[in-house]
Amino acid sequence: MNKKTKLKTHLGLSSRHRKRLINNETNSELKHTQMFTTIEKKSPASEEVRRQTIYQVTQPSTSFQSSCSIIYDSDHDINIDRETSLTMDVDLNLPTTNYDSECLSDESSPNSSDIENLPDSRADSPLSAASINSVQDHSTNSIKEDLIQWTLEYNIPQNALTALLKVVNKNFKCNLPNDARTLLQTPRNSIISKLDNGQYIHFGLENALKGIVKDIGNLQCIELLINVDGLPLSRSSTACLWPILCSDNVTKKVSIVGLFHGYEKPKDSNQFLKQFVKEAVMYVTNGFFNEGRKYDVKIAGLICDAPAKSFVLNTKGHTGYNSCTKCKVEGNYINNRVCFPAPSNVPLRNDNDYFCDTDDDFYVSKSELLKIPGFLPVSGVPLDYMHLICLGVVKKLLLLWIESKASSGVKLSSQSIKEISENILLCCKYVPSDVARKPRPLSEIRHWTATELRNFLLYIGPVVLKSKVNNDVYLNFLTLHVAVRILCNSTAIANKENIKYAERLLEHFVQSFAIIYGKDKISHNVHNLLHICEDVRNFGSLDEFSSFKFENYMSTIKKYIRKNDKPLQQLCNRYHEMERLYKSSNKSTQKSVTHKINDCVINIHKFKDRCVLLENGDIFQIILIEGNRIAGYPLRSNGNLYTAPCASQKLNIHQLSDLNSTYVSHPLSSVRAKIWTLPYKRNEYVGMPILHSLF
């Protein structure tokens, strides 16, 4: 016999114990009856109050199941009928209360008239049913918007969001939809058309213009930059996307206009561009109307890399002999490659040449873009600084130093490569918060992004290469470095003489490049350095017409594709979900920072984020920011980092040493730029202004 003590039901108890329980239940019921009889005698309450009192007292406690557990043998099935179960609940959970008749005297009990005169809490309380519903609706809407923003910001899959919604609705009274598609208002259908060797979906230029006009203030004219490029979806497949993107020159916001999906690029660029061109012609001709106001629209430029440019404009590819889009130079075939070792005084192309098809060796066929009024196929198609200089020339230089033959005279030794890589890695902890990527060693050069190559050219390279490469190679690199820093500085190019100086530097770079590395190394990209200054005169600093912002948006597009099947439908759904969020929410997702000056993070607790350039040319380390003043110590300048092709201090690049002992303060308005401080020698740094922080 099992001797363990168990909590049993009536059916499992002895007859004596069962009788005792029944007697207790009978006595309890008699007490309840006597109590309510006493209440009725003492207070002639209304029938409604009496019924409510009886219901509250006799209602079993809900804490029984949570506080007690039933242990039973697995050999026996314990069947508890409804009557027995209810009896146990009442018996075990009724509170022990002594209803003394003295507590219910005539003086303490309200009479019927008193009860009738009590105020109706449902009508007069501030938490009436209507107000409670209003608060609940507001709370639910707030939760909805937060969930939508969270889902889109972190790219939460819809099946995960659906599961979360079911859990929330089950445990909380939020009245949320049970399906992610309902919450996000995902469209049921996508209008996708067949296009040659793939599929195409058109989002429209109208939606992009609506987003732009919200932020351009009182400007009357919207100038658009158009970008076309290919985007591979995976390494294991040839599937790719070809988006048509646009951006304006004020807000810099990128929007998607159209999207092609296939397993190779579109066969016919004119068919690919047809819907975009039709819409662009309408808005350029008639203007764009929004809320009763008319805006002029202009297609200011086309931003593409060399292969996409030849595809869209229907011209010879970048490997052709007559492939330069800016001049009529003819390439030479040297050492199994087409190169352009020609002088700089070659006749230039102009827009009329394109319209008239005067060069059959360059023009293949008419482009659909020529139908857009005011579009200029030569002067309106600038060279892209990201692909041309960063991914083109800078990467070519690094590969020549690392992978060329030893007989070339420019190949670095293994020891030099190791030392340069170590110096690059030392810079990692000094990378400011405003800079997107930390540098990687030269062993990973094949995987460097355009941003890393830009940082190497403008900031890191002059420091880590000094005394590690021969003087000719270093001076050639510095020539490109100085020219590009000038062309990236919107303040510097306001002086036309600075553009001319940069132009002469680039001419010298190309000429010395041919001497150092060989004429056969002057590729399409190296040659086009001779023409990029003209685009700066037409469009502004290099960053104004680069592909960096479009490339960043391409990574966003790729992020929203969760599987390779039906990518257009996925992107269409994400696009409409994002559009709805921006229409309904004005919340900012910007992270809080210590301070911001000229859109740059200033953190007085981190050395990498607290050095600035002042109006007087001093480099200053901020220790305190209070109100409209800054306080701290100037850094001592030890002179120039380099003196050729010009003194580095003319570009506000200094060798720095210890802090000046003088503690001074300056107006906050005296800050001109944030400084990137790089380790140089023992207890020495090099300070360079971050170009996008200059004003």
XYZ file of C-alpha atoms in Angstrom:
695
model
C 0.000 0.000 0.000
C 1.231 3.412 -0.942
C 1.786 5.333 2.308
C 2.250 8.747 0.674
C -0.307 11.303 1.815
C -2.400 12.522 -1.110
C -4.967 15.230 -1.601
C -7.993 13.306 -2.855
C -11.467 14.083 -4.096
C -14.668 12.966 -2.391
C -14.636 9.716 -4.343
C -11.258 8.698 -2.937
C -12.016 9.464 0.757
C -13.247 7.233 3.526
C -16.938 7.362 4.418
C -16.198 9.096 7.748
C -14.097 11.785 6.092
C -16.664 12.236 3.328
C -19.454 12.812 5.892
C -17.333 15.416 7.677
C -16.801 17.368 4.430
C -20.508 17.237 3.596
C -21.408 18.556 7.056
C -18.899 21.405 6.692
C -20.377 22.326 3.325
C -23.902 22.285 4.762
C -22.863 24.493 7.679
C -21.156 26.905 5.287
C -24.294 27.213 3.188
C -26.378 27.833 6.335
C -23.983 30.588 7.399
C -24.326 32.247 3.980
C -28.112 32.090 4.209
C -28.143 33.549 7.711
C -25.756 36.305 6.699
C -27.890 37.498 3.792
C -31.012 37.250 5.921
C -29.342 39.533 8.464
C -28.286 41.966 5.747
C -31.823 42.076 4.392
C -33.246 42.786 7.832
C -30.736 45.487 8.717
C -30.761 47.286 5.379
C -33.622 47.323 2.916
C -31.272 47.436 -0.067
C -32.532 47.129 -3.584
C -32.724 43.764 -5.286
C -29.867 44.653 -7.672
C -27.461 45.447 -4.805
C -28.454 42.253 -3.009
C -27.888 40.103 -6.079
C -24.470 41.680 -6.683
C -23.448 41.102 -3.032
C -24.477 37.442 -3.175
C -22.567 36.947 -6.451
C -19.370 38.480 -5.072
C -19.390 36.495 -1.828
C -20.261 33.111 -3.344
C -17.952 33.422 -6.362
C -15.065 30.930 -5.911
C -11.522 32.254 -5.698
C -9.408 32.098 -8.829
C -6.207 31.524 -6.914
C -7.005 27.878 -6.074
C -5.400 26.246 -9.061
C -2.274 28.352 -8.840
C -1.739 27.712 -5.127
C -2.632 24.007 -4.916
C -1.652 20.940 -6.870
C -3.363 17.549 -7.018
C -1.147 14.449 -6.710
C -2.684 11.239 -8.003
C -1.634 7.722 -8.847
C -1.091 7.008 -12.498
C -2.834 3.685 -11.952
C -6.190 5.339 -11.247
C -8.267 7.676 -13.390
C -9.710 10.306 -11.124
C -13.042 11.582 -12.431
C -14.361 14.660 -10.709
C -17.923 15.554 -11.547
C -19.031 19.151 -11.770
C -20.845 19.097 -8.440
C -17.904 17.696 -6.496
C -15.426 20.121 -8.096
C -17.525 23.161 -7.309
C -17.997 21.991 -3.751
C -14.253 21.713 -3.231
C -13.644 25.164 -4.650
C -16.123 26.822 -2.335
C -15.047 24.875 0.690
C -11.320 25.476 0.371
C -11.304 29.060 -0.824
C -14.002 30.954 1.038
C -12.358 33.579 3.230
C -12.771 33.214 6.960
C -14.997 36.191 7.797
C -16.982 36.831 10.940
C -20.165 38.648 10.014
C -20.988 40.057 13.423
C -24.412 41.633 13.722
C -22.869 44.581 15.543
C -20.978 45.505 12.403
C -24.260 45.830 10.580
C -26.057 48.254 12.888
C -28.668 50.718 11.706
C -26.253 53.641 12.109
C -23.590 52.205 9.819
C -25.838 50.796 7.126
C -27.135 53.046 4.388
C -30.839 53.037 3.846
C -32.520 52.602 0.498
C -32.744 56.312 -0.184
C -29.017 56.748 0.476
C -28.180 54.050 -2.030
C -30.508 55.532 -4.616
C -28.826 58.952 -4.213
C -25.288 57.637 -4.741
C -23.698 59.154 -7.889
C -23.528 57.002 -11.009
C -19.813 56.362 -11.427
C -20.312 55.161 -14.995
C -21.602 58.541 -16.102
C -19.535 61.023 -14.089
C -16.169 59.269 -13.680
C -13.349 60.545 -15.895
C -12.649 56.894 -16.697
C -15.983 56.301 -18.319
C -16.404 53.567 -20.920
C -15.958 56.041 -23.768
C -12.779 57.533 -22.321
C -11.333 54.105 -21.530
C -12.004 52.980 -25.099
C -10.368 56.156 -26.388
C -7.257 55.553 -24.280
C -7.129 51.919 -25.364
C -7.483 52.879 -29.041
C -4.685 55.444 -28.717
C -2.467 52.902 -26.959
C -3.186 50.277 -29.612
C -2.393 52.701 -32.431
C 0.855 53.674 -30.731
C 1.837 50.021 -30.362
C 0.967 49.435 -34.011
C 3.207 52.246 -35.231
C 6.044 51.135 -32.963
C 5.753 47.558 -34.194
C 5.704 48.675 -37.831
C 8.778 50.848 -37.352
C 10.591 48.100 -35.472
C 9.733 45.539 -38.156
C 10.948 47.662 -41.051
C 14.014 49.031 -39.278
C 15.302 45.582 -38.333
C 13.908 43.765 -41.396
C 11.836 41.306 -39.355
C 10.393 38.425 -41.452
C 6.612 38.405 -41.695
C 6.229 34.913 -40.234
C 8.137 36.043 -37.131
C 5.980 39.173 -36.826
C 2.787 37.114 -37.215
C 3.897 34.803 -34.405
C 4.672 37.822 -32.201
C 1.249 39.373 -32.881
C -0.501 36.172 -31.813
C 1.467 36.048 -28.566
C 0.726 39.715 -27.805
C -2.992 39.361 -28.563
C -3.203 36.226 -26.448
C -1.599 37.725 -23.347
C -2.475 41.428 -23.621
C -5.608 43.277 -24.671
C -4.041 45.193 -27.562
C -6.556 44.395 -30.302
C -3.761 44.048 -32.867
C -4.144 42.260 -36.207
C -3.250 38.584 -36.118
C -1.350 38.701 -39.398
C 1.736 40.738 -40.314
C 0.335 41.537 -43.757
C -2.658 43.256 -42.193
C -0.515 45.265 -39.794
C 1.925 46.379 -42.506
C -0.824 46.775 -45.119
C 1.156 44.672 -47.555
C -0.335 44.950 -51.068
C -2.014 41.824 -52.388
C -0.808 42.212 -55.967
C 2.221 43.660 -57.749
C 2.034 45.012 -61.293
C 4.946 43.237 -62.966
C 5.456 43.292 -66.715
C 7.439 40.982 -68.969
C 10.492 42.661 -70.461
C 12.667 40.828 -72.991
C 14.806 38.472 -70.919
C 13.341 39.290 -67.519
C 10.642 41.119 -65.557
C 10.176 44.795 -64.772
C 8.212 46.723 -62.152
C 7.743 50.484 -62.303
C 7.373 52.335 -59.003
C 7.061 55.714 -60.680
C 8.786 59.066 -60.668
C 5.705 60.667 -59.099
C 6.224 58.950 -55.737
C 9.846 60.083 -55.674
C 8.879 63.691 -56.415
C 6.236 63.668 -53.673
C 8.871 62.666 -51.158
C 11.264 65.364 -52.359
C 8.855 68.325 -52.267
C 8.231 67.786 -48.543
C 11.802 68.783 -47.710
C 12.959 71.302 -50.319
C 11.320 74.346 -48.756
C 10.561 77.178 -51.153
C 12.709 75.958 -54.035
C 10.911 76.113 -57.341
C 13.024 73.701 -59.404
C 13.741 70.032 -58.667
C 16.995 68.874 -60.255
C 17.282 65.105 -60.408
C 20.295 62.845 -60.720
C 19.540 59.436 -62.238
C 21.499 56.285 -61.484
C 21.439 52.936 -63.282
C 23.579 49.992 -62.229
C 23.533 46.217 -61.906
C 23.158 44.409 -58.585
C 23.989 40.668 -58.352
C 21.696 38.813 -55.964
C 24.026 35.965 -55.001
C 27.358 34.395 -55.803
C 25.801 31.037 -56.653
C 23.514 32.377 -59.371
C 23.598 34.806 -62.284
C 20.351 36.408 -61.079
C 20.657 40.177 -60.894
C 18.669 43.367 -60.468
C 18.968 46.560 -62.508
C 17.327 49.409 -60.559
C 16.619 52.917 -61.848
C 17.257 55.290 -58.936
C 16.907 59.037 -58.563
C 18.058 61.681 -56.107
C 17.820 65.458 -55.898
C 20.595 67.929 -55.178
C 18.985 69.316 -51.993
C 17.686 66.505 -49.789
C 20.073 63.892 -51.270
C 17.371 61.302 -50.594
C 17.436 58.309 -52.949
C 14.220 56.842 -54.356
C 13.587 53.869 -56.591
C 11.825 54.512 -59.910
C 11.958 51.152 -61.669
C 13.462 47.697 -61.238
C 14.430 44.909 -63.640
C 15.088 41.295 -62.630
C 16.683 38.664 -64.819
C 19.666 36.377 -65.220
C 21.573 38.882 -67.318
C 21.267 42.596 -67.952
C 18.304 43.798 -70.072
C 18.857 43.118 -73.754
C 17.478 46.458 -74.897
C 18.260 49.518 -72.784
C 15.593 51.563 -74.570
C 12.837 49.131 -73.572
C 14.230 49.075 -70.059
C 14.099 52.893 -69.793
C 10.846 53.412 -71.705
C 8.415 53.890 -68.795
C 10.829 56.114 -66.895
C 11.492 58.292 -69.951
C 7.765 58.642 -70.673
C 7.106 59.862 -67.133
C 10.187 62.119 -67.113
C 9.145 63.791 -70.382
C 5.735 64.591 -68.889
C 7.113 66.215 -65.720
C 9.965 68.062 -67.434
C 7.529 69.471 -70.015
C 4.538 70.265 -67.797
C 6.048 70.495 -64.326
C 5.037 68.608 -61.204
C 1.959 69.742 -59.252
C 1.604 69.032 -55.559
C -1.007 70.577 -53.231
C -1.771 73.331 -55.718
C 1.857 74.299 -56.261
C 3.879 73.808 -59.445
C 7.505 72.662 -59.426
C 9.827 72.685 -62.411
C 11.592 69.372 -62.970
C 14.971 68.903 -64.633
C 17.045 65.787 -65.281
C 20.374 67.308 -64.288
C 22.617 64.305 -64.787
C 23.087 60.576 -65.242
C 25.434 58.892 -62.730
C 26.770 55.486 -63.814
C 29.945 53.478 -63.865
C 31.586 52.913 -67.258
C 29.808 49.630 -68.228
C 26.347 50.908 -67.225
C 26.972 54.217 -68.985
C 27.791 52.536 -72.301
C 24.713 50.296 -71.885
C 22.302 53.157 -71.191
C 23.737 55.578 -73.777
C 24.255 52.851 -76.413
C 27.938 53.647 -76.944
C 31.116 51.569 -77.163
C 32.168 49.811 -73.961
C 35.062 50.930 -71.792
C 37.380 48.339 -73.370
C 36.900 49.803 -76.853
C 39.463 51.906 -78.684
C 37.065 54.891 -78.860
C 35.393 54.408 -75.488
C 36.137 57.740 -73.785
C 32.869 59.628 -73.266
C 34.609 63.001 -72.925
C 37.178 63.138 -75.738
C 37.972 61.546 -79.088
C 41.156 59.816 -78.005
C 41.901 56.509 -79.701
C 43.351 53.780 -77.558
C 46.393 51.617 -78.254
C 46.738 47.888 -77.784
C 49.849 47.267 -75.660
C 50.714 44.104 -73.698
C 47.347 42.491 -74.415
C 45.258 45.421 -73.208
C 43.704 48.631 -74.528
C 45.306 51.712 -72.995
C 45.223 55.472 -73.572
C 48.767 56.919 -73.363
C 47.817 59.950 -75.449
C 48.524 63.630 -74.737
C 45.869 65.717 -73.017
C 45.218 68.015 -75.989
C 42.829 65.601 -77.761
C 39.608 67.110 -79.250
C 36.727 66.979 -76.777
C 33.288 65.561 -77.446
C 30.221 67.787 -77.188
C 26.498 67.221 -76.905
C 25.817 68.020 -80.566
C 28.167 65.220 -81.647
C 25.919 62.749 -79.886
C 22.706 64.097 -81.374
C 24.239 64.067 -84.879
C 25.992 60.667 -84.619
C 29.200 62.127 -86.027
C 31.420 59.310 -84.663
C 30.342 55.856 -85.792
C 33.193 54.276 -83.841
C 31.681 55.551 -80.577
C 27.895 55.714 -81.028
C 26.050 52.426 -81.469
C 22.428 53.611 -81.580
C 20.135 56.329 -80.263
C 19.354 56.265 -76.569
C 15.821 56.591 -75.234
C 17.134 59.255 -72.848
C 17.494 61.729 -75.720
C 13.699 62.131 -75.700
C 13.887 63.919 -72.338
C 13.940 67.703 -72.913
C 17.166 69.293 -71.696
C 19.057 66.031 -71.189
C 22.705 66.424 -72.274
C 24.425 63.132 -73.182
C 28.005 64.425 -72.733
C 28.104 67.352 -70.303
C 25.097 65.928 -68.412
C 26.768 62.552 -67.787
C 29.608 63.215 -65.301
C 32.367 60.796 -64.414
C 31.648 58.900 -61.214
C 34.283 59.543 -58.555
C 33.450 56.362 -56.624
C 34.034 53.965 -59.530
C 36.609 56.020 -61.417
C 38.976 57.065 -58.608
C 38.285 54.868 -55.572
C 37.477 51.485 -57.105
C 39.449 52.273 -60.252
C 42.680 54.213 -59.769
C 43.337 53.751 -56.021
C 42.709 50.014 -56.096
C 44.895 49.731 -59.211
C 47.757 51.458 -57.396
C 47.522 49.159 -54.387
C 47.421 46.045 -56.556
C 50.449 47.248 -58.516
C 52.389 47.652 -55.258
C 51.363 44.244 -53.932
C 50.891 41.899 -56.896
C 53.061 43.201 -59.742
C 56.252 41.441 -60.797
C 59.407 42.092 -58.831
C 61.067 43.364 -61.997
C 58.553 46.217 -62.222
C 60.461 48.191 -59.605
C 57.268 49.153 -57.715
C 56.443 45.888 -55.973
C 56.690 46.155 -52.204
C 58.644 43.627 -50.189
C 56.826 41.300 -47.822
C 58.299 43.190 -44.881
C 57.061 46.543 -46.225
C 53.582 45.121 -46.819
C 53.543 43.765 -43.260
C 54.662 47.080 -41.754
C 52.126 49.087 -43.773
C 49.353 46.683 -42.727
C 50.372 47.008 -39.073
C 50.267 50.787 -39.337
C 46.858 50.590 -40.997
C 45.520 48.451 -38.147
C 46.916 50.922 -35.600
C 44.572 53.507 -37.100
C 41.469 51.435 -36.287
C 40.928 52.796 -32.783
C 41.351 56.355 -34.077
C 38.585 56.108 -36.682
C 35.980 58.786 -35.823
C 32.359 57.871 -35.307
C 31.501 59.771 -38.502
C 33.542 57.399 -40.691
C 31.669 54.340 -41.881
C 34.330 51.618 -42.003
C 37.467 50.705 -40.137
C 40.515 49.906 -42.297
C 41.701 46.383 -43.068
C 45.208 45.075 -43.842
C 46.623 44.956 -47.372
C 46.183 41.182 -47.449
C 42.437 41.826 -47.853
C 42.789 44.445 -50.590
C 40.621 42.422 -52.991
C 37.729 42.824 -50.556
C 38.133 46.507 -49.733
C 35.021 48.554 -50.379
C 34.880 51.922 -52.115
C 34.598 53.633 -48.712
C 37.782 51.963 -47.445
C 39.635 52.946 -50.620
C 38.415 56.534 -50.282
C 39.591 56.683 -46.665
C 42.987 55.340 -47.707
C 43.398 57.974 -50.415
C 42.182 60.975 -48.419
C 43.355 60.182 -44.876
C 45.298 57.019 -44.068
C 47.528 56.550 -47.125
C 49.790 59.618 -46.773
C 50.593 58.599 -43.172
C 51.166 54.839 -43.503
C 53.039 54.999 -46.830
C 55.605 57.566 -45.749
C 59.099 56.024 -45.726
C 57.611 52.663 -46.794
C 57.539 53.208 -50.583
C 60.109 54.894 -52.810
C 59.937 58.660 -53.199
C 58.637 58.643 -56.785
C 55.764 56.327 -55.916
C 54.949 58.321 -52.763
C 55.001 61.676 -54.574
C 52.824 60.285 -57.369
C 50.308 59.095 -54.771
C 50.394 62.450 -52.950
C 49.658 64.250 -56.219
C 46.412 62.309 -56.546
C 45.701 62.742 -52.819
C 46.019 66.545 -52.900
C 44.012 66.930 -56.119
C 41.113 64.829 -54.850
C 41.055 66.546 -51.441
C 40.711 69.888 -53.230
C 37.949 68.603 -55.519
C 36.043 67.081 -52.575
C 36.107 70.351 -50.629
C 33.109 72.493 -51.590
C 34.729 75.526 -49.942
C 37.972 75.116 -51.884
C 36.339 74.705 -55.304
C 34.422 77.950 -54.825
C 37.719 79.478 -55.934
C 38.116 78.529 -59.613
C 41.897 78.786 -59.323
C 41.877 75.810 -56.978
C 40.094 73.724 -59.620
C 42.727 74.730 -62.176
C 45.473 73.747 -59.742
C 43.823 70.354 -59.153
C 43.524 69.908 -62.918
C 47.265 70.473 -63.374
C 47.986 68.023 -60.559
C 45.911 65.322 -62.258
C 47.664 65.910 -65.563
C 50.992 65.516 -63.773
C 49.719 62.358 -62.045
C 48.775 60.697 -65.367
C 52.096 61.630 -66.974
C 54.194 60.432 -64.035
C 51.984 57.325 -63.731
C 52.992 56.324 -67.280
C 56.676 56.773 -66.397
C 56.543 54.831 -63.110
C 54.181 51.994 -64.009
C 54.280 51.914 -67.816
C 52.109 53.274 -70.616
C 50.177 50.020 -70.839
C 48.820 50.680 -67.302
C 47.007 53.883 -68.348
C 43.542 52.369 -68.404
C 40.184 53.947 -69.178
C 39.906 55.090 -65.539
C 43.389 56.615 -65.325
C 42.825 58.502 -68.593
C 39.494 59.954 -67.432
C 41.191 61.735 -64.537
C 42.025 64.355 -67.164
C 38.313 65.171 -67.595
C 36.874 65.033 -64.094
C 37.634 68.675 -63.227
C 35.214 69.841 -65.920
C 32.457 67.876 -64.203
C 33.368 69.571 -60.910
C 32.840 72.935 -62.602
C 29.381 71.821 -63.767
C 28.122 69.854 -60.763
C 30.114 70.918 -57.688
C 32.375 68.874 -55.424
C 33.024 65.226 -56.241
C 30.640 63.973 -53.570
C 27.782 65.958 -55.125
C 27.669 63.636 -58.151
C 29.200 60.403 -56.871
C 27.528 56.999 -56.651
C 28.122 56.574 -52.920
C 24.550 57.408 -51.902
C 23.139 55.207 -54.674
C 25.437 52.349 -53.693
C 24.245 52.627 -50.093
C 20.652 52.403 -51.286
C 21.515 49.322 -53.354
C 22.606 47.567 -50.178
C 19.209 48.461 -48.679
C 17.483 46.924 -51.693
C 19.466 43.740 -51.282
C 18.690 43.615 -47.568
C 14.951 43.503 -48.251
C 15.261 40.424 -50.472
C 14.933 37.472 -48.105
C 15.076 34.735 -50.731
C 15.943 34.559 -54.412
C 12.421 33.581 -55.451
C 10.206 36.474 -56.657
C 12.518 39.355 -55.684
C 10.392 41.965 -57.488
C 7.294 41.030 -55.492
C 9.269 41.156 -52.247
C 10.705 44.579 -53.023
C 7.311 45.898 -54.101
C 5.811 44.803 -50.780
C 8.647 46.316 -48.735
C 8.452 49.537 -50.757
C 4.750 50.064 -50.040
C 5.194 49.152 -46.370
C 7.976 51.728 -46.000
C 5.941 54.328 -47.890
C 3.006 53.871 -45.522
C 5.279 54.179 -42.478
C 6.800 57.468 -43.638
C 3.351 58.880 -44.362
C 1.927 58.012 -40.946
C 4.919 58.535 -38.676
C 7.152 61.500 -38.020
C 9.279 59.701 -35.465
C 13.021 60.086 -35.753
C 15.213 57.011 -35.518
C 18.369 59.043 -35.088
C 20.494 57.895 -32.204
C 21.321 60.379 -29.510
C 24.888 61.650 -29.362
C 26.873 63.719 -26.902
C 27.037 66.804 -29.141
C 26.704 67.590 -32.816
C 28.555 70.315 -34.686
C 28.055 70.658 -38.430
C 26.429 67.192 -38.462
C 29.545 65.660 -36.879
C 29.634 63.769 -33.596
C 31.628 65.525 -30.860
C 32.244 63.318 -27.839
C 34.493 64.945 -25.247
C 35.091 61.549 -23.607
C 36.761 60.013 -26.690
C 39.976 61.326 -28.199
C 38.929 60.258 -31.705
C 35.798 62.431 -31.507
C 36.894 65.593 -29.688
C 39.471 67.291 -31.954
C 38.321 70.128 -34.210
C 39.728 72.732 -36.594
C 39.127 76.347 -35.576
C 38.751 79.407 -37.781
C 42.248 80.599 -36.861
C 43.748 77.353 -38.208
C 44.479 75.798 -34.807
C 43.670 72.186 -34.068
C 41.867 72.133 -30.746
C 41.012 69.336 -28.325
C 37.634 69.982 -26.672
C 37.387 69.168 -22.973
C 34.135 70.978 -22.180
C 31.106 72.225 -24.103
C 28.845 74.603 -22.231
C 26.215 76.688 -23.938
C 27.656 78.291 -27.044
C 31.301 77.971 -25.983
C 33.930 75.247 -26.067
C 36.927 74.907 -23.757
C 40.083 72.830 -23.950
C 43.678 72.805 -25.137
C 45.271 73.558 -28.521
C 47.447 70.808 -30.002
C 50.993 71.835 -30.910
C 51.763 71.734 -34.624
C 55.154 70.287 -35.546
C 54.934 71.324 -39.184
C 53.950 69.652 -42.446
C 53.357 65.985 -43.074
C 54.584 66.555 -46.645
C 55.847 69.551 -48.614
C 55.248 68.374 -52.200
C 53.248 68.836 -54.340
C 52.280 71.509 -51.798
C 52.741 72.081 -48.091
C 50.239 69.943 -46.200
C 49.390 72.828 -43.859
C 47.764 74.622 -46.797
C 45.192 71.832 -46.622
C 45.081 72.141 -42.787
C 46.975 68.852 -42.420
C 49.442 69.053 -39.510
C 51.889 66.937 -37.602
C 50.799 67.211 -33.972
C 52.494 66.660 -30.638
C 51.519 67.096 -26.985
C 48.830 69.438 -25.747
C 49.576 73.068 -25.208
C 49.411 73.747 -21.470
C 47.198 76.804 -21.954
C 43.540 76.134 -21.185
C 41.398 78.406 -23.366
C 37.825 78.752 -24.568
C 36.342 79.694 -27.937
C 32.883 80.363 -29.322
C 31.177 77.257 -30.657
C 30.732 79.086 -33.969
C 34.528 79.170 -34.442
C 34.609 75.439 -35.257
C 35.290 74.880 -38.977
C 35.587 71.100 -39.146
C 36.152 67.929 -37.191
C 39.698 66.522 -37.205
C 40.695 62.901 -37.801
C 43.830 62.304 -35.703
C 46.023 59.428 -36.915
C 49.005 57.896 -35.057
C 52.284 58.798 -36.746
C 55.447 58.574 -34.666
C 56.028 58.106 -30.955
C 53.787 60.601 -29.129
C 52.955 62.280 -32.436
C 49.826 62.397 -34.546
C 48.697 63.701 -37.903
C 45.517 65.774 -37.915
C 43.379 66.021 -41.068
C 40.002 67.755 -41.466
C 37.165 65.355 -42.255
C 36.070 66.707 -45.625
C 32.329 66.255 -45.242
C 32.463 68.246 -41.975
C 34.059 71.327 -43.570
C 31.879 74.369 -44.160
